[in-house]
PDB file of C-alpha atoms in Angstrom:
ATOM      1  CA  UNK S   3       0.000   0.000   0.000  1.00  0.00           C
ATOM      2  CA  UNK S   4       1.277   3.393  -1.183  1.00  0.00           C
ATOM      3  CA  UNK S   5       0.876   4.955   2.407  1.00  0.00           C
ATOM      4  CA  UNK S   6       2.202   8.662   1.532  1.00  0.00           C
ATOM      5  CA  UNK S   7      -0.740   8.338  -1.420  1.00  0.00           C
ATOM      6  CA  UNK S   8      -3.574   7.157   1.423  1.00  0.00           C
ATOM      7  CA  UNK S   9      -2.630   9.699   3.980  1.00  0.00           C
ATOM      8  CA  UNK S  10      -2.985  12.609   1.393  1.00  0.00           C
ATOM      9  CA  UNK S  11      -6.012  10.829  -0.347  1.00  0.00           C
ATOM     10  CA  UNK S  12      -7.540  10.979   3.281  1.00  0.00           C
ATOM     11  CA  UNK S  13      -6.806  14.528   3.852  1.00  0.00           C
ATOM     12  CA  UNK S  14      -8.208  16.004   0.817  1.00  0.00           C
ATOM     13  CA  UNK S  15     -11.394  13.647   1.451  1.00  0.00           C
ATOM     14  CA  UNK S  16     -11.760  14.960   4.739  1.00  0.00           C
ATOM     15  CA  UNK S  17     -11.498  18.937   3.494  1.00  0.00           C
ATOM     16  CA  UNK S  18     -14.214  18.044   1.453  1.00  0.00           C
ATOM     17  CA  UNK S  19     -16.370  17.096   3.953  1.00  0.00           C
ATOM     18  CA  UNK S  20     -16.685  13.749   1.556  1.00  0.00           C
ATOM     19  CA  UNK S  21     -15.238  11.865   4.713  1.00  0.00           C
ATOM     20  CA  UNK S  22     -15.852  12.962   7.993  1.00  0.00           C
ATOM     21  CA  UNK S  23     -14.522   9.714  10.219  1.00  0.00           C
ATOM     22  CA  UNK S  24     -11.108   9.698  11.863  1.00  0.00           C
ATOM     23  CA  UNK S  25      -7.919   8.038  10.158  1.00  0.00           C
ATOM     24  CA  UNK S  26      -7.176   5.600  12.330  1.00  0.00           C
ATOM     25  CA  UNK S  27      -4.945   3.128  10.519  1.00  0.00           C
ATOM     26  CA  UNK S  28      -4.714   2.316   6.250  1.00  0.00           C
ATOM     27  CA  UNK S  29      -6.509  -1.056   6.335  1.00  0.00           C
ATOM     28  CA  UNK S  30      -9.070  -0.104   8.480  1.00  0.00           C
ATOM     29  CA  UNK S  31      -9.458   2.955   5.907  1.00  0.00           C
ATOM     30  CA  UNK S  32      -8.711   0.807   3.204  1.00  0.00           C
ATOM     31  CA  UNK S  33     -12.077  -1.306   4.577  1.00  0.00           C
ATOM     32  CA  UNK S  34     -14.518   1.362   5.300  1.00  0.00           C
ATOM     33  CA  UNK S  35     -13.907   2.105   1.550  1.00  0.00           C
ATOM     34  CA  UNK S  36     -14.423  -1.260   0.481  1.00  0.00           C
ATOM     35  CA  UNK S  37     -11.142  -1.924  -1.253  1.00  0.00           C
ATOM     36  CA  UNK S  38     -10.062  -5.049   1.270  1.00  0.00           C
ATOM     37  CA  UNK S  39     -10.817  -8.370   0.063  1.00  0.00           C
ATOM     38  CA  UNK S  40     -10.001  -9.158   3.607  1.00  0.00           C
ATOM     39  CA  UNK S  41      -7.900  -8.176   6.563  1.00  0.00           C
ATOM     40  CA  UNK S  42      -4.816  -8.968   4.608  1.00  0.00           C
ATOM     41  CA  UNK S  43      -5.554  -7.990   1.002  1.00  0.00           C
ATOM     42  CA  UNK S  44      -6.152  -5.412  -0.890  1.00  0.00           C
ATOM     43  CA  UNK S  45      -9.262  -6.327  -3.473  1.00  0.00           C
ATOM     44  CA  UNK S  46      -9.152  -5.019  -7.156  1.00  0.00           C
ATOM     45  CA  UNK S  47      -9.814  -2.286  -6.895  1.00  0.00           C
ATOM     46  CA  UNK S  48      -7.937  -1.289  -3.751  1.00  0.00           C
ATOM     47  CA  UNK S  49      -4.732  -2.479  -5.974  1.00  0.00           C
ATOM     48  CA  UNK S  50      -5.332  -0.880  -8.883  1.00  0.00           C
ATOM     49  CA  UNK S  51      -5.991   2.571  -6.362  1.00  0.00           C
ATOM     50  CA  UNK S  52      -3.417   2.396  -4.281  1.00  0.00           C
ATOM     51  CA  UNK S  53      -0.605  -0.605  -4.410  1.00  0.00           C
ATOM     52  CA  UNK S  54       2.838   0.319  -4.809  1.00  0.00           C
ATOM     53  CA  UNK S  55       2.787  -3.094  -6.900  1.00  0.00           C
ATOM     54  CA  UNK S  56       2.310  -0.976 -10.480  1.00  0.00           C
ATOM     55  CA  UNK S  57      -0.707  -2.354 -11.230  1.00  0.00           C
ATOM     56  CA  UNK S  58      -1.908  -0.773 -14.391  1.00  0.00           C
ATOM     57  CA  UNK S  59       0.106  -0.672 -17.577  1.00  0.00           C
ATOM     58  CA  UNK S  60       0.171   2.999 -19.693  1.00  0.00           C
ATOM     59  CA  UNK S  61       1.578   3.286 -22.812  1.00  0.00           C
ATOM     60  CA  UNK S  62       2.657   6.747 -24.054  1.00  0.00           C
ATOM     61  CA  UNK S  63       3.889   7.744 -27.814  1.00  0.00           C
ATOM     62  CA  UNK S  64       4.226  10.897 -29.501  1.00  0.00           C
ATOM     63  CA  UNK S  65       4.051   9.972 -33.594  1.00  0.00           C
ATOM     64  CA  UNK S  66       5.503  12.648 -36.662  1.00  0.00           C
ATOM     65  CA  UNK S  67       2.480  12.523 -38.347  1.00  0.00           C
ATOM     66  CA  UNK S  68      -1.003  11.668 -38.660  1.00  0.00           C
ATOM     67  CA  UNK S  69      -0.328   7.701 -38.662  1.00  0.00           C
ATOM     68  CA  UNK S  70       1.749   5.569 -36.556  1.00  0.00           C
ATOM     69  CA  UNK S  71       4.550   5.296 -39.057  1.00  0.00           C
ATOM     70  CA  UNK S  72       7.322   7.344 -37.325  1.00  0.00           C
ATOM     71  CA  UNK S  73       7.943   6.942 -33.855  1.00  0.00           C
ATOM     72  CA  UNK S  74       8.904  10.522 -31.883  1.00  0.00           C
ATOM     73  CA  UNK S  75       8.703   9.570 -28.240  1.00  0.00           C
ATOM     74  CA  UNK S  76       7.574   5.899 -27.195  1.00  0.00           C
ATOM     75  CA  UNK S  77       7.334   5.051 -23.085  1.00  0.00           C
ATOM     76  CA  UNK S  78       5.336   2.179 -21.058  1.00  0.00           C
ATOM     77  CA  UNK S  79       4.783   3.712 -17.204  1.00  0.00           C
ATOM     78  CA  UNK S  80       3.628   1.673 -14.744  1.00  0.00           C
ATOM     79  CA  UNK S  81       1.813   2.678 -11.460  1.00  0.00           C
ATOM     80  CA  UNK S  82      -1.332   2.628  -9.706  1.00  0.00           C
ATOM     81  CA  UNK S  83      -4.448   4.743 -11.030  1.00  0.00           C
ATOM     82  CA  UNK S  84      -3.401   8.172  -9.283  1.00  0.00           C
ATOM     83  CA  UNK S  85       0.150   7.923 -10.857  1.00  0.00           C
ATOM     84  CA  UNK S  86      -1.419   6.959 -14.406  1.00  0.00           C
ATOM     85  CA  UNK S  87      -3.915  10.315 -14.039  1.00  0.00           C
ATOM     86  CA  UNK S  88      -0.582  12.392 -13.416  1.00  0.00           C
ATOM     87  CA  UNK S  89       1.598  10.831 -15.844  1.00  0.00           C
ATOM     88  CA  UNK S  90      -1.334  11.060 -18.715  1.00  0.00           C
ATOM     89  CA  UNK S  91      -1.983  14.819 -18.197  1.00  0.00           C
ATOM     90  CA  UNK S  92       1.898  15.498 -17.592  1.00  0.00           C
ATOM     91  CA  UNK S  93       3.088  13.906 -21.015  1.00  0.00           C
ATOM     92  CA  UNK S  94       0.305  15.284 -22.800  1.00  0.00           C
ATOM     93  CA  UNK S  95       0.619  18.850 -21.399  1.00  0.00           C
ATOM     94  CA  UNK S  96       4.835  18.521 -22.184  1.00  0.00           C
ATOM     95  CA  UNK S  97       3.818  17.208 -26.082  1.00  0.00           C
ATOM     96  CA  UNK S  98       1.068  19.411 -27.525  1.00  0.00           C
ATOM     97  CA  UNK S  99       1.439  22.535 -29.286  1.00  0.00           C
ATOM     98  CA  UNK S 100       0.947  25.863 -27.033  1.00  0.00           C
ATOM     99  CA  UNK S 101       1.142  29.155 -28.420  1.00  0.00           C
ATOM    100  CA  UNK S 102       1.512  32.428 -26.313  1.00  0.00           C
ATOM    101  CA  UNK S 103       0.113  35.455 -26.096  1.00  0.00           C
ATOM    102  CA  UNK S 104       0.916  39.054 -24.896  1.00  0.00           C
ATOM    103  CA  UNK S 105      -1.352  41.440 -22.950  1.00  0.00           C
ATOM    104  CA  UNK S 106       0.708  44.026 -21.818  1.00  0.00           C
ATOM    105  CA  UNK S 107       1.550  42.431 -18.640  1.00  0.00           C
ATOM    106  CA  UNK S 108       5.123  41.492 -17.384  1.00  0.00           C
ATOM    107  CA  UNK S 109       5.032  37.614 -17.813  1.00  0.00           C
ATOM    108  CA  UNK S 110       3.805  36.423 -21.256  1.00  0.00           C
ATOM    109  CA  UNK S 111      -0.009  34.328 -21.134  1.00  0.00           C
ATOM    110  CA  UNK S 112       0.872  30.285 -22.625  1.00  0.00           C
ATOM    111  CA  UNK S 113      -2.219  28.603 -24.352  1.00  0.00           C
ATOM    112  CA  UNK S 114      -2.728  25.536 -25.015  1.00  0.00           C
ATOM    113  CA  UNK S 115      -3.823  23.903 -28.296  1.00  0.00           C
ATOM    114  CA  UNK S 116      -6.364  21.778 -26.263  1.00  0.00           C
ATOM    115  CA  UNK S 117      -8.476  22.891 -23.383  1.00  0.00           C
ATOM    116  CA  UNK S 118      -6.292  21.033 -20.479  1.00  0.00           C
ATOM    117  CA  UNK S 119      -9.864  21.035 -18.550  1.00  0.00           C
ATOM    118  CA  UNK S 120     -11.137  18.622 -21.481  1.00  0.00           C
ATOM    119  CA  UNK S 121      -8.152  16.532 -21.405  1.00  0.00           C
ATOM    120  CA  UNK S 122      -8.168  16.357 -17.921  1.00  0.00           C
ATOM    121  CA  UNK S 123     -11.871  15.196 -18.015  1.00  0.00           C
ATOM    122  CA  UNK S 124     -11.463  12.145 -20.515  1.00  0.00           C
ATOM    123  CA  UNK S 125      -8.323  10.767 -18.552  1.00  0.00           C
ATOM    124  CA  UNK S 126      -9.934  10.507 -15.784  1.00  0.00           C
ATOM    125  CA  UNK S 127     -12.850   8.658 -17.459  1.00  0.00           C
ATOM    126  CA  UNK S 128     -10.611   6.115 -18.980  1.00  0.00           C
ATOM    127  CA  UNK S 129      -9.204   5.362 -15.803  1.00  0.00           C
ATOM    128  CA  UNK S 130     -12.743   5.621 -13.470  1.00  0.00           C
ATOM    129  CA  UNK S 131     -14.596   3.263 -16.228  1.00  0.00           C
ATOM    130  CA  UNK S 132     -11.712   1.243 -17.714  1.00  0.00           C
ATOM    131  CA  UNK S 133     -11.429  -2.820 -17.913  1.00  0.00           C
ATOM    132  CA  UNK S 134      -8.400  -3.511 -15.595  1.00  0.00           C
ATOM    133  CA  UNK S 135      -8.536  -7.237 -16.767  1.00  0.00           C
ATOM    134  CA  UNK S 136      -8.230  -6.492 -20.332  1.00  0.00           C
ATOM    135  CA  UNK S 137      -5.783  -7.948 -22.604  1.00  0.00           C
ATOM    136  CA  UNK S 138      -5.027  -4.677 -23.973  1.00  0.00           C
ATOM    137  CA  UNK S 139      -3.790  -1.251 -21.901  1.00  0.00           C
ATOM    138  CA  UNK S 140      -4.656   2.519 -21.226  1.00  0.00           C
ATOM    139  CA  UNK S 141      -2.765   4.398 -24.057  1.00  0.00           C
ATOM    140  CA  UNK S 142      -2.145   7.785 -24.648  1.00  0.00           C
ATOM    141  CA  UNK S 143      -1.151   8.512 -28.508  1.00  0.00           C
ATOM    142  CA  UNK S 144      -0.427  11.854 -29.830  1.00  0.00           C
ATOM    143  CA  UNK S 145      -0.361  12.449 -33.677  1.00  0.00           C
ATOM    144  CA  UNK S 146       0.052  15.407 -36.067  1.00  0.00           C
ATOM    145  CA  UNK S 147      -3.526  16.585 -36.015  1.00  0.00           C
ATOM    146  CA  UNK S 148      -5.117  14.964 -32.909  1.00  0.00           C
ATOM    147  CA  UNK S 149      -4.549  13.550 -29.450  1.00  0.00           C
ATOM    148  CA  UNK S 150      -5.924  10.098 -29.063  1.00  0.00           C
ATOM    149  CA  UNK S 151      -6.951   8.813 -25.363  1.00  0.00           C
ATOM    150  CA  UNK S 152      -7.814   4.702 -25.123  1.00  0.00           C
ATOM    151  CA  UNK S 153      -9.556   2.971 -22.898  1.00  0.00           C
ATOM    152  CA  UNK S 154     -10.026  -0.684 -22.288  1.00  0.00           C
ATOM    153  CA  UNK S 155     -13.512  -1.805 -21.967  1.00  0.00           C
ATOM    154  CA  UNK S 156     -16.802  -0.876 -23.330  1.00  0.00           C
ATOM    155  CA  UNK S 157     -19.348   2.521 -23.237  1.00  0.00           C
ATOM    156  CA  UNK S 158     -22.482   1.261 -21.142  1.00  0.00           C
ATOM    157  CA  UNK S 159     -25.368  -0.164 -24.160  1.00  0.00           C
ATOM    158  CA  UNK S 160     -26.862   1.900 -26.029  1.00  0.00           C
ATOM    159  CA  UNK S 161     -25.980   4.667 -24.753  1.00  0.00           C
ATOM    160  CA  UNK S 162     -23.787   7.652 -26.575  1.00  0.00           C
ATOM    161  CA  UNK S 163     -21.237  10.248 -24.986  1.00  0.00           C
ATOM    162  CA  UNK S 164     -23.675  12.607 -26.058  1.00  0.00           C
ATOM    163  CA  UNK S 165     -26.573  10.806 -24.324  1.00  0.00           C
ATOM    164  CA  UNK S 166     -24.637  12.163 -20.995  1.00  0.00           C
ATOM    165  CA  UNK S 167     -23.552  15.407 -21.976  1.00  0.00           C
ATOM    166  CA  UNK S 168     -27.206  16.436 -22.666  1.00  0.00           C
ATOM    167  CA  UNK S 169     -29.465  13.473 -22.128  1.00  0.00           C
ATOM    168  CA  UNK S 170     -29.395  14.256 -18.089  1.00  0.00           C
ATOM    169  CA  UNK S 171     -28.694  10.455 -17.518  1.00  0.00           C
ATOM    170  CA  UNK S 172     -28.183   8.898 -14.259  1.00  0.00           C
ATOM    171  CA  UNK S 173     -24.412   8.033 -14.002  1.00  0.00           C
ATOM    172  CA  UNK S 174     -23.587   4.427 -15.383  1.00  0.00           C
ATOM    173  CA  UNK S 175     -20.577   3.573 -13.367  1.00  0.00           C
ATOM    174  CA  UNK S 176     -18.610   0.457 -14.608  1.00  0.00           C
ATOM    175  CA  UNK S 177     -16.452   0.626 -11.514  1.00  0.00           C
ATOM    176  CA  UNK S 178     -18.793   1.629  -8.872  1.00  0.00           C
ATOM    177  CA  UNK S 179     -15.812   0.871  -6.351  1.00  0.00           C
ATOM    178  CA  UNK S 180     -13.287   2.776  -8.098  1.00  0.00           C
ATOM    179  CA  UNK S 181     -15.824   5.757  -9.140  1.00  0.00           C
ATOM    180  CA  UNK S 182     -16.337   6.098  -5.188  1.00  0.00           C
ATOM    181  CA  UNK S 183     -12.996   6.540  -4.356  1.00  0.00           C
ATOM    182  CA  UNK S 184     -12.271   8.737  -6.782  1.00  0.00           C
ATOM    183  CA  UNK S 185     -15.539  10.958  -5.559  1.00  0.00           C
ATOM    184  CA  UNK S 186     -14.313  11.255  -1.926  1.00  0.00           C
ATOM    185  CA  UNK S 187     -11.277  13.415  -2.720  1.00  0.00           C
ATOM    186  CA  UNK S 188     -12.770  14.923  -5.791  1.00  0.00           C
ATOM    187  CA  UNK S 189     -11.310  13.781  -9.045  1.00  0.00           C
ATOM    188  CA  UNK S 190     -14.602  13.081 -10.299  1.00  0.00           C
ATOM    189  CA  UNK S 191     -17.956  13.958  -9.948  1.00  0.00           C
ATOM    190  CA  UNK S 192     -21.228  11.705  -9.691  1.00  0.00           C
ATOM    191  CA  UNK S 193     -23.402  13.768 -11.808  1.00  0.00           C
ATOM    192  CA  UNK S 194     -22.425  12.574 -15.485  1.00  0.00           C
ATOM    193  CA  UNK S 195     -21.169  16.049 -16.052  1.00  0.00           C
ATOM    194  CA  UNK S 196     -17.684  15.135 -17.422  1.00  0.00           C
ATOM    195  CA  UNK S 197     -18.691  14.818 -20.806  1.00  0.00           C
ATOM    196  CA  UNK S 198     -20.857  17.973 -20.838  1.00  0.00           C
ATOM    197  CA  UNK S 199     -17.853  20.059 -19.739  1.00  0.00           C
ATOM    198  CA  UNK S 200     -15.726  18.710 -22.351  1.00  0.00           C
ATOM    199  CA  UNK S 201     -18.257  18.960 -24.961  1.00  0.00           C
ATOM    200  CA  UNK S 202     -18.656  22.624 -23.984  1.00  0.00           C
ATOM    201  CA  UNK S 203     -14.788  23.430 -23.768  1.00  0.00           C
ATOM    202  CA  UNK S 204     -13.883  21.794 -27.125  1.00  0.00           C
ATOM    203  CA  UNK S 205     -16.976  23.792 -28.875  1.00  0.00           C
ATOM    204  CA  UNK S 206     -15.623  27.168 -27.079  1.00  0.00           C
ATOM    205  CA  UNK S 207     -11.941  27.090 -28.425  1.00  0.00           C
ATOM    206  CA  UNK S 208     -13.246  25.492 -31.661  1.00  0.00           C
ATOM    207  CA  UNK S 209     -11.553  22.054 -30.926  1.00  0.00           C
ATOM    208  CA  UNK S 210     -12.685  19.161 -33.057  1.00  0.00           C
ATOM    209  CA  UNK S 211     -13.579  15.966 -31.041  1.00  0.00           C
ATOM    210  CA  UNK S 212     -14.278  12.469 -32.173  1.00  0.00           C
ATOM    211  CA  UNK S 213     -14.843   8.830 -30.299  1.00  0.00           C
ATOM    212  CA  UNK S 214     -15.086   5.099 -31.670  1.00  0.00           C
ATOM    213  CA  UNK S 215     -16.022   1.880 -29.928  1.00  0.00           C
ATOM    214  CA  UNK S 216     -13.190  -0.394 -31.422  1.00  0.00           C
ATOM    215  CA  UNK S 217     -13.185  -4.748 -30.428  1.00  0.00           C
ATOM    216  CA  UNK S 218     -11.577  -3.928 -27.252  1.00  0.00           C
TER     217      UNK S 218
END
């Protein structure tokens, strides 16, 4: 158990009045959040949250064009879900294009090519809803012309992204576990918002966005 990562997990539950009981000692927090298969063992969940064991494989690649011909920047990082969400938005942020801008102040203003609130917002729904027994991993893959985020798994039948963003759906979680956790301390909301915001931030700086529902 990555201890440093439960005792700050706790803390910024706690400010946000999302848990309101007393850390006492990680596996009896660990089993008030249901993540203990037993008083020994962490349960799936609980390992893919918070074991030091690098649970979840994330593959990274940066490509010179709009295909996967030539190879820029390849790396596999491995970690539990909280390191994946950092190491996602951190590679993306340090590979897209930002331009800057100058308003008379002293320090100039750098913009993003992407809304990093949108990114932000589909990482963390590949990792809340992804299939962490999958044959295949989380992969980030940025091209020419686009920045590609996959997730292992499937969207929830019949619905759409879309059916979320404006449909005012009740939240489909396919890791109710995992979706709880990340609740607590904030990283995610339980109001099937996520999809609205990005939908919204993409149509505001005139970003084109796209999804498919591939074998896997």
């Amino acid at each position: 158990i990555d201890i440093s990562l439960l005792t700050g997990y706790y803390a910024q539950c706690y400010q946000k009045q999302r848990i309101t009981y007393t850390f006492e000692d990680p596996v009896k927090f660990l089993s008030r959040l249901g993540l203990m298969y037993d008083d020994r063992y962490l349960n799936n969940a609980g390992s893919v949250l918070f074991s030091t064991n690098n649970p979840v494989r994330l593959k990274l690649a940066t490509f010179a064009s709009e295909t996967r011909l030539t190879i820029l920047n390849m790396e596999v990082f491995e970690g539990n879900v909280f390191d994946c969400i950092r190491k996602s938005m951190d590679y993306i942020s340090r590979n897209i294009m930002w331009r800057a801008e100058f308003d008379g102040s002293i320090q100039r203003k750098e913009i993003p090519e992407i809304p990093l609130e949108a990114i932000r917002e589909i990482v963390v729904n590949a990792f809340s809803h992804g299939e962490y027994l999958s044959n295949t991993d989380f992969e980030i893959a940025i091209y020419k012309n686009r920045v590609s985020i996959y997730s292992p798994g499937h969207f929830p039948k019949p619905y759409t992204p879309e059916d979320f963003a404006v449909g005012y759906l009740e939240p489909i979680p396919m890791n109710d576990r995992i979706t709880q956790v990340l609740y607590k301390n904030g990283t995610i909301e339980q109001m099937s918002t996520g999809f609205e915001r990005t939908f919204d931030l993409c149509e505001k700086y005139n970003v084109n966005y796209s999804y498919q529902e591939t074998s896997y």
